[in-house]
Coordinates of C-alpha atoms in Angstrom, one line a residue:
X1238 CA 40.5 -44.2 -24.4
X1239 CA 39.1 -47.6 -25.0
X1240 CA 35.2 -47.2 -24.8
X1241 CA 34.1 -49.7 -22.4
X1242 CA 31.7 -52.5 -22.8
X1243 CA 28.4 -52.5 -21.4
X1244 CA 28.5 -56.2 -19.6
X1245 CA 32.6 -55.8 -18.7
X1246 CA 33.1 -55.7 -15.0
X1247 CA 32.9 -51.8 -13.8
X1248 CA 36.3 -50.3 -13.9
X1249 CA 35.1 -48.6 -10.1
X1250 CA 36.1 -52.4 -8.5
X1251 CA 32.4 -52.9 -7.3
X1252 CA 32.1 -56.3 -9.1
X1253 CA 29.3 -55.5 -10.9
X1254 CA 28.5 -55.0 -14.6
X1255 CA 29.4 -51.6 -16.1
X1256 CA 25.2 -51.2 -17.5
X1257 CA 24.8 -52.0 -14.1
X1258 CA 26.9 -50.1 -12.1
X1259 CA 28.7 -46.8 -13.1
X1260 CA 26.5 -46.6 -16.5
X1261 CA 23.9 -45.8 -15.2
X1262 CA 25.8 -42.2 -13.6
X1263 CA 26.5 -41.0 -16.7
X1264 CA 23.1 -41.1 -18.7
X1265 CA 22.0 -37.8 -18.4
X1266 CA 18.4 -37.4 -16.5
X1267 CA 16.5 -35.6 -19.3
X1268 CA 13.7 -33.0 -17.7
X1269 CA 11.2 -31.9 -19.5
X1270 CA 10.5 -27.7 -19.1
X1271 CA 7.3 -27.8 -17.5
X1272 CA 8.3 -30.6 -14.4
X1273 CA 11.2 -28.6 -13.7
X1274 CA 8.8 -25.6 -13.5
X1275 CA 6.4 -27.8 -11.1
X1276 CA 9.5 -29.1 -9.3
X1277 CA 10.1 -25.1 -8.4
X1278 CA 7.0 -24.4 -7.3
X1279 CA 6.6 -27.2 -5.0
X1280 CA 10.3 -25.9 -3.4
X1281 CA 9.3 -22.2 -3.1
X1282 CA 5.6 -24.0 -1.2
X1283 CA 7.9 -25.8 1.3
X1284 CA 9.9 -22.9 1.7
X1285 CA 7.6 -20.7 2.0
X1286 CA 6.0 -22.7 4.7
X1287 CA 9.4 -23.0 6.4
X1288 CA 10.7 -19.2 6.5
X1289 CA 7.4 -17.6 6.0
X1290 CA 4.0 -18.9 7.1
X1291 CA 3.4 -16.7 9.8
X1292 CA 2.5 -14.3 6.6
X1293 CA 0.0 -16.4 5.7
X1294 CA -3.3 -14.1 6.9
X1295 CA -1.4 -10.9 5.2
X1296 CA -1.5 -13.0 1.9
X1297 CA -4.5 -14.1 2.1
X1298 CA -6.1 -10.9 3.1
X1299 CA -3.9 -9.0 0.0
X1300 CA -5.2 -11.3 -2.4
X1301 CA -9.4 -11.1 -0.9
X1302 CA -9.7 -8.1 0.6
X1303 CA -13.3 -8.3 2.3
X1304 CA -14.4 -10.8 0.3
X1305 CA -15.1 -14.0 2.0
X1306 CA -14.8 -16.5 -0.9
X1307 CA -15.9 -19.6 1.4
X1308 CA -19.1 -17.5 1.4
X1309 CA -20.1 -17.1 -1.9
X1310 CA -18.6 -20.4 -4.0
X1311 CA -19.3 -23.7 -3.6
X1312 CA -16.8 -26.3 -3.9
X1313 CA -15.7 -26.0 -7.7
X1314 CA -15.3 -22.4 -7.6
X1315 CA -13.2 -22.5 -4.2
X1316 CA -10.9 -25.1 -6.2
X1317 CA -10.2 -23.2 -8.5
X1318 CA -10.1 -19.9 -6.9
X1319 CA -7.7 -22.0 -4.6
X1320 CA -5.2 -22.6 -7.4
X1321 CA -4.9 -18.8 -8.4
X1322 CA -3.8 -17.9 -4.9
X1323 CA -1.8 -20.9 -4.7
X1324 CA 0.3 -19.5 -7.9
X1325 CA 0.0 -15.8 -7.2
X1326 CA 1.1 -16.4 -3.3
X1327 CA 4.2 -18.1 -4.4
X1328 CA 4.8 -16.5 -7.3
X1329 CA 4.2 -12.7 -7.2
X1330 CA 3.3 -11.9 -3.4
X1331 CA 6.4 -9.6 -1.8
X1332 CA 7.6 -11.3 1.6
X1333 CA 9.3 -7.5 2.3
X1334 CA 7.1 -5.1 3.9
X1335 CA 9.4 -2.5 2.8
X1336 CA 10.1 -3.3 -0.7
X1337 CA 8.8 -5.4 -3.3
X1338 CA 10.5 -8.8 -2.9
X1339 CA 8.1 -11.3 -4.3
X1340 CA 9.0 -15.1 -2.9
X1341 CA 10.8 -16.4 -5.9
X1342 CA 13.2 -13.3 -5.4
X1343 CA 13.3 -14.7 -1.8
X1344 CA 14.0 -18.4 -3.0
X1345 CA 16.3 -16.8 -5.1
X1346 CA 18.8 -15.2 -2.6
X1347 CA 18.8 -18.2 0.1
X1348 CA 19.0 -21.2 -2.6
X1349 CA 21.5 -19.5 -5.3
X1350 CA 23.9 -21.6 -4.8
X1351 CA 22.4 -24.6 -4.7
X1352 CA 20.7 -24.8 -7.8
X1353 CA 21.6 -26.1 -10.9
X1354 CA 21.3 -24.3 -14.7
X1355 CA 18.4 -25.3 -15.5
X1356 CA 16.6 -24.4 -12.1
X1357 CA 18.5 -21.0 -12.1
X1358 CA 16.9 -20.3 -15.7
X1359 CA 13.5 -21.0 -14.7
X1360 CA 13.5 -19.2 -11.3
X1361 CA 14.8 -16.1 -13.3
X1362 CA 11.8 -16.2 -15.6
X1363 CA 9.5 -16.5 -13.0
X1364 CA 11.3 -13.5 -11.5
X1365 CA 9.9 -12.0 -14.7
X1366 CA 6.8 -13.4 -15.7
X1367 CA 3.3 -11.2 -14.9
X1368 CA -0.1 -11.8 -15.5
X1369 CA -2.0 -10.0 -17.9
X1370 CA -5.1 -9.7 -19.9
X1371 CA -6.1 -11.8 -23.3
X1372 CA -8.4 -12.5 -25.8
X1373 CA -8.9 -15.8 -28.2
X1374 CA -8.4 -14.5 -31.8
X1375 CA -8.5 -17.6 -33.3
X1376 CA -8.7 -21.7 -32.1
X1377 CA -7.9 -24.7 -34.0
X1378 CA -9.2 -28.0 -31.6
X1379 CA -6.8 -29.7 -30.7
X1380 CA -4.0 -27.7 -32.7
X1381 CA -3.2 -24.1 -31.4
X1382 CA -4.9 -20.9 -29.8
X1383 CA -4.2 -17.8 -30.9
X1384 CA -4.2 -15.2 -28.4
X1385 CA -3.5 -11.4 -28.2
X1386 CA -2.3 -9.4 -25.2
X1387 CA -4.8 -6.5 -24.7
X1388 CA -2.4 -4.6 -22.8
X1389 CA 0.7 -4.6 -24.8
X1390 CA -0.9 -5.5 -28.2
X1391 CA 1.2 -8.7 -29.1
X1392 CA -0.1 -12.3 -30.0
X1393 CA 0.7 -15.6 -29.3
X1394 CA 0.5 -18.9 -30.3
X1395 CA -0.1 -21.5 -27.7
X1396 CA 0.5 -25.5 -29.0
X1397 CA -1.8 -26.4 -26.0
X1398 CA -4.5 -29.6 -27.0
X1399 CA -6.1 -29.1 -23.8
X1400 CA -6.5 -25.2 -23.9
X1401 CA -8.2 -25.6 -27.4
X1402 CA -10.9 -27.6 -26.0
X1403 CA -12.0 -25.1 -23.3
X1404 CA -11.1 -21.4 -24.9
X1405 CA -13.8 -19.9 -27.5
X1406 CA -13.0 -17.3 -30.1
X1407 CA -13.5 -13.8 -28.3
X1408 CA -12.8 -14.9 -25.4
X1409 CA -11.2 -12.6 -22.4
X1410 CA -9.3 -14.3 -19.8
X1411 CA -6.0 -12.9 -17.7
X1412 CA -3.4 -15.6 -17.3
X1413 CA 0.5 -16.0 -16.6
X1414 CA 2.0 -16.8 -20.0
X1415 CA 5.5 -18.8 -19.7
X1416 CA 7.7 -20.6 -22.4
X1417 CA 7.9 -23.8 -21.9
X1418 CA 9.4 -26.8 -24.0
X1419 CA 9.3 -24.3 -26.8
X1420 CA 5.9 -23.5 -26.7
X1421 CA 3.5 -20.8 -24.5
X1422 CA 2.0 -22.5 -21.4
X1423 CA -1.0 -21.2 -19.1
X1424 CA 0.5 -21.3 -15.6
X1425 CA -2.0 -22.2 -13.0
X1426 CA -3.7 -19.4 -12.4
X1427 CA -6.5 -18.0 -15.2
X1428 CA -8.8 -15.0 -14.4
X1429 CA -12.2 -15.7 -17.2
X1430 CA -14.4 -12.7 -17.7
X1431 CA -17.5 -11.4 -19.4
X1432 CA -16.2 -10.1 -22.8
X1433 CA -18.5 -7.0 -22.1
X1434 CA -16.2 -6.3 -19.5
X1435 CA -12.6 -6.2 -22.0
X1436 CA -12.9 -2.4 -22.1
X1437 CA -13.8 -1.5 -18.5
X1438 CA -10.9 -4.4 -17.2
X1439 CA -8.5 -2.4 -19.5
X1440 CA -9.6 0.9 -18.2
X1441 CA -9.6 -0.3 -14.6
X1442 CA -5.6 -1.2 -15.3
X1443 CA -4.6 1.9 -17.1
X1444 CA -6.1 3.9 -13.8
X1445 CA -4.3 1.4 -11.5
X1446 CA -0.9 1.8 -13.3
X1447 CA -1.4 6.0 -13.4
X1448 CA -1.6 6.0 -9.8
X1449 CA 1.0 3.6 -9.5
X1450 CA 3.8 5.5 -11.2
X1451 CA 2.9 9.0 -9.1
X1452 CA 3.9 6.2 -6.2
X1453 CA 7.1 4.9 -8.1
X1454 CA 8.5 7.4 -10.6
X1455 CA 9.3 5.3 -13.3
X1456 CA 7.7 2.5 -13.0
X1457 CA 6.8 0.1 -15.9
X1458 CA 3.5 -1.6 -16.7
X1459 CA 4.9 -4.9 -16.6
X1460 CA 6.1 -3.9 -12.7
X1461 CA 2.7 -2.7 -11.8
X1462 CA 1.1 -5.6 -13.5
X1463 CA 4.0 -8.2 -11.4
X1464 CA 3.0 -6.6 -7.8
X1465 CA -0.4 -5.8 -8.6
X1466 CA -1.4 -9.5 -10.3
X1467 CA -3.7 -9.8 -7.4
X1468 CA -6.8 -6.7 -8.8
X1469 CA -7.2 -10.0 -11.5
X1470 CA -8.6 -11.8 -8.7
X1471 CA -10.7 -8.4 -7.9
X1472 CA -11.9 -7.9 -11.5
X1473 CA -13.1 -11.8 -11.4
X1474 CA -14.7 -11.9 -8.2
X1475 CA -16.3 -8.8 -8.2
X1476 CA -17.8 -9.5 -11.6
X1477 CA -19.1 -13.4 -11.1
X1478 CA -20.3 -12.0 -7.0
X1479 CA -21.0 -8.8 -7.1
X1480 CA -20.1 -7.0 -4.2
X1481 CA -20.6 -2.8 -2.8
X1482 CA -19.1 -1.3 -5.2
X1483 CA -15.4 0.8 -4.5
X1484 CA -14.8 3.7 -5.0
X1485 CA -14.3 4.4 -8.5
X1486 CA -10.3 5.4 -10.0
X1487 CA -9.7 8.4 -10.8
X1488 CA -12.8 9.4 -11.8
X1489 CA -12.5 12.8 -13.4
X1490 CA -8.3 12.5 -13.5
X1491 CA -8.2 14.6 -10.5
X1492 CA -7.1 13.5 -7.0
X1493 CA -8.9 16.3 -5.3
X1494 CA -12.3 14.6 -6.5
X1495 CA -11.7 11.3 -4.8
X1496 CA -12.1 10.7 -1.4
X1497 CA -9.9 8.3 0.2
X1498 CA -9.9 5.2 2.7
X1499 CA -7.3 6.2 5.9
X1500 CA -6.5 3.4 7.8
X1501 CA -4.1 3.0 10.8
X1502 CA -2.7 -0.3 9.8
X1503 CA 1.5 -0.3 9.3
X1504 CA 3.6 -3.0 8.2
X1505 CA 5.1 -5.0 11.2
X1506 CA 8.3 -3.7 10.5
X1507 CA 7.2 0.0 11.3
X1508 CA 5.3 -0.4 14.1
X1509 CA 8.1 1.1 16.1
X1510 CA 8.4 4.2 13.8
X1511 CA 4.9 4.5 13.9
X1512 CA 4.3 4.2 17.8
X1513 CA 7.1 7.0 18.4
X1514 CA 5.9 9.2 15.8
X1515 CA 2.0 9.3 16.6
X1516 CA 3.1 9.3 20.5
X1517 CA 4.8 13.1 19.9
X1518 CA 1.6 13.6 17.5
X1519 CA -0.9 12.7 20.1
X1520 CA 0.6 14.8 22.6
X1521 CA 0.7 18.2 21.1
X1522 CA -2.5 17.4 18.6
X1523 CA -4.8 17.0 22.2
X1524 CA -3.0 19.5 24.1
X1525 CA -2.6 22.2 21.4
X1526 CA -5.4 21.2 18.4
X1527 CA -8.0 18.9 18.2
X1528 CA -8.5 14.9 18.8
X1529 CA -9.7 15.2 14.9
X1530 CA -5.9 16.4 14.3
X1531 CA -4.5 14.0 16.0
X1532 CA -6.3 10.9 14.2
X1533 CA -5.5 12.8 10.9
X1534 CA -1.6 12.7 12.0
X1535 CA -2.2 9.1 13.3
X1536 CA -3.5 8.2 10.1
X1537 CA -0.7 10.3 7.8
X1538 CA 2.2 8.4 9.6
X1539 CA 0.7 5.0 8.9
X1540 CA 0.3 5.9 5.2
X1541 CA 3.9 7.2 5.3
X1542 CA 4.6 3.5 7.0
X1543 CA 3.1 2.1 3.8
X1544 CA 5.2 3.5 1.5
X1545 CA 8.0 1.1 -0.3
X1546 CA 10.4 2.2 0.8
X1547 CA 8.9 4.7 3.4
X1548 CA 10.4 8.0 4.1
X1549 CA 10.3 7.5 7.8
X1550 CA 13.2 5.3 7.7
X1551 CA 16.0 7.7 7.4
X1552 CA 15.2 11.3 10.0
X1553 CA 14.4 12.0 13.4
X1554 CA 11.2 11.1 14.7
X1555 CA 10.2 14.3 16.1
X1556 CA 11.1 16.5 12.7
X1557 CA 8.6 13.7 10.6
X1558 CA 5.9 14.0 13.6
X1559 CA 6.5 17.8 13.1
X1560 CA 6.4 17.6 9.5
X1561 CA 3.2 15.7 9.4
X1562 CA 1.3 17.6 11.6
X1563 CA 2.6 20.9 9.0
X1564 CA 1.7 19.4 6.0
X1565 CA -2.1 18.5 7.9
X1566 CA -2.1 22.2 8.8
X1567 CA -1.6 23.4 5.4
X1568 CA -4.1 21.2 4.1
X1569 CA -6.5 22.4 6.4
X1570 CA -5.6 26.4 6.8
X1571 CA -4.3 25.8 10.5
X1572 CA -2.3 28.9 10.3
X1573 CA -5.2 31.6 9.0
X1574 CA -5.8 33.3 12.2
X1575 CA -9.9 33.0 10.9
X1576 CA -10.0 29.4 11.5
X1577 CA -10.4 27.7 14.7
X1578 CA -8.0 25.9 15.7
X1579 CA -5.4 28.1 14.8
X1580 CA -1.3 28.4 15.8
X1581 CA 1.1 29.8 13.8
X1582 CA 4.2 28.1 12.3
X1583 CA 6.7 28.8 15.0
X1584 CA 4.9 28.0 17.6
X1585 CA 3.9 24.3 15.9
X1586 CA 7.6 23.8 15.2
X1587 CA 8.5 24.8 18.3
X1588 CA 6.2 22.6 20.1
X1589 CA 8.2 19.5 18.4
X1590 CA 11.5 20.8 19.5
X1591 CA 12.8 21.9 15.5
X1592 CA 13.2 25.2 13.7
X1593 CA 11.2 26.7 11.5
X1594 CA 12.9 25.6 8.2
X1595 CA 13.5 21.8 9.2
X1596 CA 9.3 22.2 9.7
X1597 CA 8.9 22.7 6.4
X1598 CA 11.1 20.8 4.8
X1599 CA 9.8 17.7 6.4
X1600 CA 6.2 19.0 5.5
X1601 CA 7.1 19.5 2.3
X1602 CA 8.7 15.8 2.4
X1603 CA 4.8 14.3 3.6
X1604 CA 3.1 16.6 1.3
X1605 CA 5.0 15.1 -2.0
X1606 CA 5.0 11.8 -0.9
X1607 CA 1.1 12.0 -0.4
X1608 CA 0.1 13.8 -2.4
X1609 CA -1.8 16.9 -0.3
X1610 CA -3.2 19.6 -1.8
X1611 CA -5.2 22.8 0.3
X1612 CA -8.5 21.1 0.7
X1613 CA -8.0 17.6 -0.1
X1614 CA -11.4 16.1 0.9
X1615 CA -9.3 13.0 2.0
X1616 CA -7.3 14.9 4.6
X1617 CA -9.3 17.5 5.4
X1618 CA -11.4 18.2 8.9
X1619 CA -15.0 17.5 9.0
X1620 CA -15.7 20.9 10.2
X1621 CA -14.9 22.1 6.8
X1622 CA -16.3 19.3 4.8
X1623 CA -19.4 21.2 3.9
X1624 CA -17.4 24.5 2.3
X1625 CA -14.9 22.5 0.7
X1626 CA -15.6 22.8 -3.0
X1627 CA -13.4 19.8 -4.2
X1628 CA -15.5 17.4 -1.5
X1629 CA -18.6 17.8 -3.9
X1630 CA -17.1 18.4 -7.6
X1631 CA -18.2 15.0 -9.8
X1632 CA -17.6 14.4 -13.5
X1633 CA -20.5 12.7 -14.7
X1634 CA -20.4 12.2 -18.5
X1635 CA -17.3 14.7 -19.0
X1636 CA -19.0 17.7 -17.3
X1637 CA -18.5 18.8 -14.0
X1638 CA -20.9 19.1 -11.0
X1639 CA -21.6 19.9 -7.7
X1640 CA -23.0 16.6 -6.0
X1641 CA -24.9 19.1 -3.6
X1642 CA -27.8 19.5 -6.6
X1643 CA -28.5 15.6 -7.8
X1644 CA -31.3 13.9 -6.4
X1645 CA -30.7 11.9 -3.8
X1646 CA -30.7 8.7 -5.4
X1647 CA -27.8 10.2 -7.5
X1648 CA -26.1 10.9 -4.1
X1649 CA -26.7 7.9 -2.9
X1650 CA -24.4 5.7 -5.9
X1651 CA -22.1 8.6 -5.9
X1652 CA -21.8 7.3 -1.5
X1653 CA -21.9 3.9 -2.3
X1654 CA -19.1 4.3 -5.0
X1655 CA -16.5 6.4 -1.9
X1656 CA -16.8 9.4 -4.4
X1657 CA -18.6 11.9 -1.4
X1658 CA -18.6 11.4 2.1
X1659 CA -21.7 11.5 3.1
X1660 CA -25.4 12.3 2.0
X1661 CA -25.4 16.2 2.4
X1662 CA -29.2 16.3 3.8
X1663 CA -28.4 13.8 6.1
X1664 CA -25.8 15.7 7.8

C-alpha cells in the first residue's frame, strides 16, 4: 500500500488535507502513567458521588472516629488531612457492609467494560496497592530517596525531585507506594510521624493484624494493612493532638484482660436481622432473666451483624436469638443453680421454640465467632464484675497483677486506657 502524503487530499472524500483530516486519527495519544492514574481517580470521585454518597457520614466517621479534626487544625493541617481521606475514601474504603469491597473493586465491576488497557492495568493495581510504614535511609537532593518498608523489610528507590527536598534521613512516614512511569510514586496521601514513635507504630500494627486474622483465618498483612489503611490516620492524629487515650491492644496477649466497647450499631443492611433477633431476645431476656441480659443479647447480635460476612445471614432467627442468649449464659454461669438468675438449658431452649442440641450448636456458633470465654469481663454481668478474676488481672512490665492493689492513680490510667471498668473504691 502506497503510503499517503501528508498535504494529498484525504482518501475519506472530506476535501481536506490528509495532516488535516484523517492524520490526525491515527497518531496515537501518548499518556503519561501518573495522568492516567489522576484520570482514575477523578472517575471513581464522580462515581462515587453518583452511586454512593449517601455513605458519605459512614466514611467519614470510619476514617475520624471521635475526632473532630475541624477542631483541632487550622487551615493547612485540614488541607492536608483533607487529601488523605480524599485518597483513602476512594481508594481503600469498602462500599459493602457485608464484605470488604473497597470502591475501586466497585468501579471495577460497573465500568469493566468500558475501559481501555491501560485504565484496566491501573485500576488493578490500585486494587492492590496498601499503605504502609517507611523510613528515609538515605536522600540525594534532587536525585533519589531511598526508603525501606518497616513492615515487610524491603527498600526502594524513589526518582522523585520534589520528595528529596522535603524527606530527611530517618525519617518515618506511612504512604501508598505505586509504580509509575517506571519509577515509585507517593500517592496522595502521607501519614509523617515522630521517629520516637517507629517502634510503638510497628507494635500498634502487629497487635492490629493478630486480632485481625482470629477475625479472618488467613488473612495476610497486606489485606489487613488494605482495609485497615485508615489506623494511619489514627497513629497521626493521635500523636500531633493528643486525645484520651484507647484502650490499649492486647495488652498482656490475653483477650480475657481487655475489656471491650459493645455497641448496638449494625450495618444498614442487617437492621432487619437484627430487629427480629433482639425482638425474640427482649421478650424472654425481661420475662425470664434480667433487662442486663437482654442488653448483653442486644449487643451480641449487633456484633454478630458486624461480622464480614456475618453468621446471621444463613439460619433461623429464633435458633441464633437462642444461641446468643446460650452462649451469654455460659459466659455468665446462667445454668449453676447458685447464681441468680438461673434456668436450666431446656427450659432456655425451649423458651425459643428449638431443641436442646440446635441450642448449642448455635451457641457454640456465637461463642467462636466472638470469641467468649467463662468470665469474659467484656460480656459478663455487672453483678459479678467484682469476683471476676480476669476483670482485674494487668501485665505491667511482664508480670501479672491484680488492679484491685495499685494506687489509685495507677487505677485511674489503667480506666482511662479501657483496661478495667471502673475505679474499684468508687463502686
Amino acid at each position: 500500500m502506497n503510503q499517503i502524503g501528508r498535504n494529498t487530499l484525504c482518501p475519506c472524500g472530506s476535501g481536506k488535507k490528509y495532516k488535516k483530516c484523517c492524520f490526525l486519527r491515527v497518531i496515537p495519544t501518548v499518556r503519561t502513567e501518573k495522568e492516567i492514574f489522576l484520570n482514575i481517580l477523578h472517575s471513581i470521585q464522580l462515581f462515587f458521588e453518583k452511586k454512593h454518597y449517601d455513605l458519605m457520614p459512614d466514611a467519614y466517621e470510619e476514617f475520624w472516629g471521635k475526632f473532630d479534626p475541624n477542631e483541632s487544625m487550622n487551615e493547612d493541617e485540614q488541607s492536608f488531612s483533607d487529601t488523605n481521606f480524599s485518597t483513602w475514601l476512594l481508594i481503600d474504603y469498602s462500599v459493602n457492609e457485608l464484605e470488604y469491597e473497597s470502591l475501586v473493586d466497585s468501579y471495577l465491576k460497573k465500568k469493566k467494560k468500558k475501559l481501555d488497557d491501560d485504565e484496566l492495568k491501573m485500576l488493578t493495581m490500585l486494587e492492590k496497592s496498601f499503605v504502609s510504614l517507611y523510613e528515609v535511609k538515605d536522600v540525594r537532593p534532587d536525585e533519589w530517596v531511598l526508603l525501606k518498608d518497616l513492615l515487610f523489610g524491603k527498600e526502594f528507590f524513589m526518582n522523585e525531585k520534589e520528595a528529596t527536598h522535603f524527606l530527611e534521613k530517618g525519617e518515618i512516614f506511612a504512604a501508598r507506594l505505586l509504580k509509575l512511569d517506571g519509577t515509585f510514586f507517593m500517592a496522595a496521601e502521607t501519614y509523617p510521624y515522630e521517629k520516637t514513635l517507629k517502634k510503638s507504630i510497628i507494635s500498634f500494627i502487629e497487635d492490629g493484624y493478630e486480632f485481625f486474622q482470629e477475625e479472618e483465618p488467613g488473612a495476610t498483612l497486606k489485606d489487613f494493612l488494605k482495609q485497615n489503611s485508615n489506623i494511619f490516620n489514627y497513629l497521626w492524629y493521635s500523636s500531633v493532638f493528643p486525645q484520651p487515650e484507647p484502650k490499649t491492644l492486647n495488652i498482656t496477649k490475653h483477650i480475657a484482660t481487655t475489656t471491650q466497647t459493645k455497641s448496638d450499631k449494625v450495618p444498614k443492611k442487617m437492621l432487619a436481622i437484627f430487629d427480629a433477633i433482639t425482638k425474640l431476645t427482649d421478650d424472654f431476656c425481661n420475662e425470664k432473666l434480667t433487662e442486663e441480659y437482654a442488653q448483653l443479647a442486644r449487643f451480641a447480635t449487633a456484633a454478630l451483624c458486624r461480622k464480614r460476612p456475618s453468621p446471621l445471614l444463613h439460619g433461623r432467627t429464633n435458633s441464633w436469638a437462642c444461641g446468643i442468649v446460650y452462649a451469654l449464659g455460659y459466659v455468665n454461669f446462667l445454668f449453676s443453680q447458685e447464681e441468680e438468675p438461673y434456668i436450666n438449658a431446656t427450659d432456655l431452649c425451649d423458651g425459643f421454640s428449638v431443641t436442646k442440641n440446635t441450642g448449642y450448636a448455635k451457641s457454640k456458633a456465637v461463642r467462636d465467632a466472638l470469641k467468649l470465654t467463662q468470665l469474659h469481663p467484656g460480656w459478663c454481668l455487672e453483678s459479678l464484675m467484682d469476683d471476676n478474676p480476669y476483670t482485674w488481672l494487668i501485665k505491667i512490665n511482664g508480670f501479672i497483677v491484680d488492679a484491685r492493689s495499685l494506687s489509685r492513680e495507677k487505677q485511674e490510667i489503667l480506666l482511662k486506657k479501657g483496661l478495667i471498668p471502673y475505679i474499684p473504691d468508687e463502686k
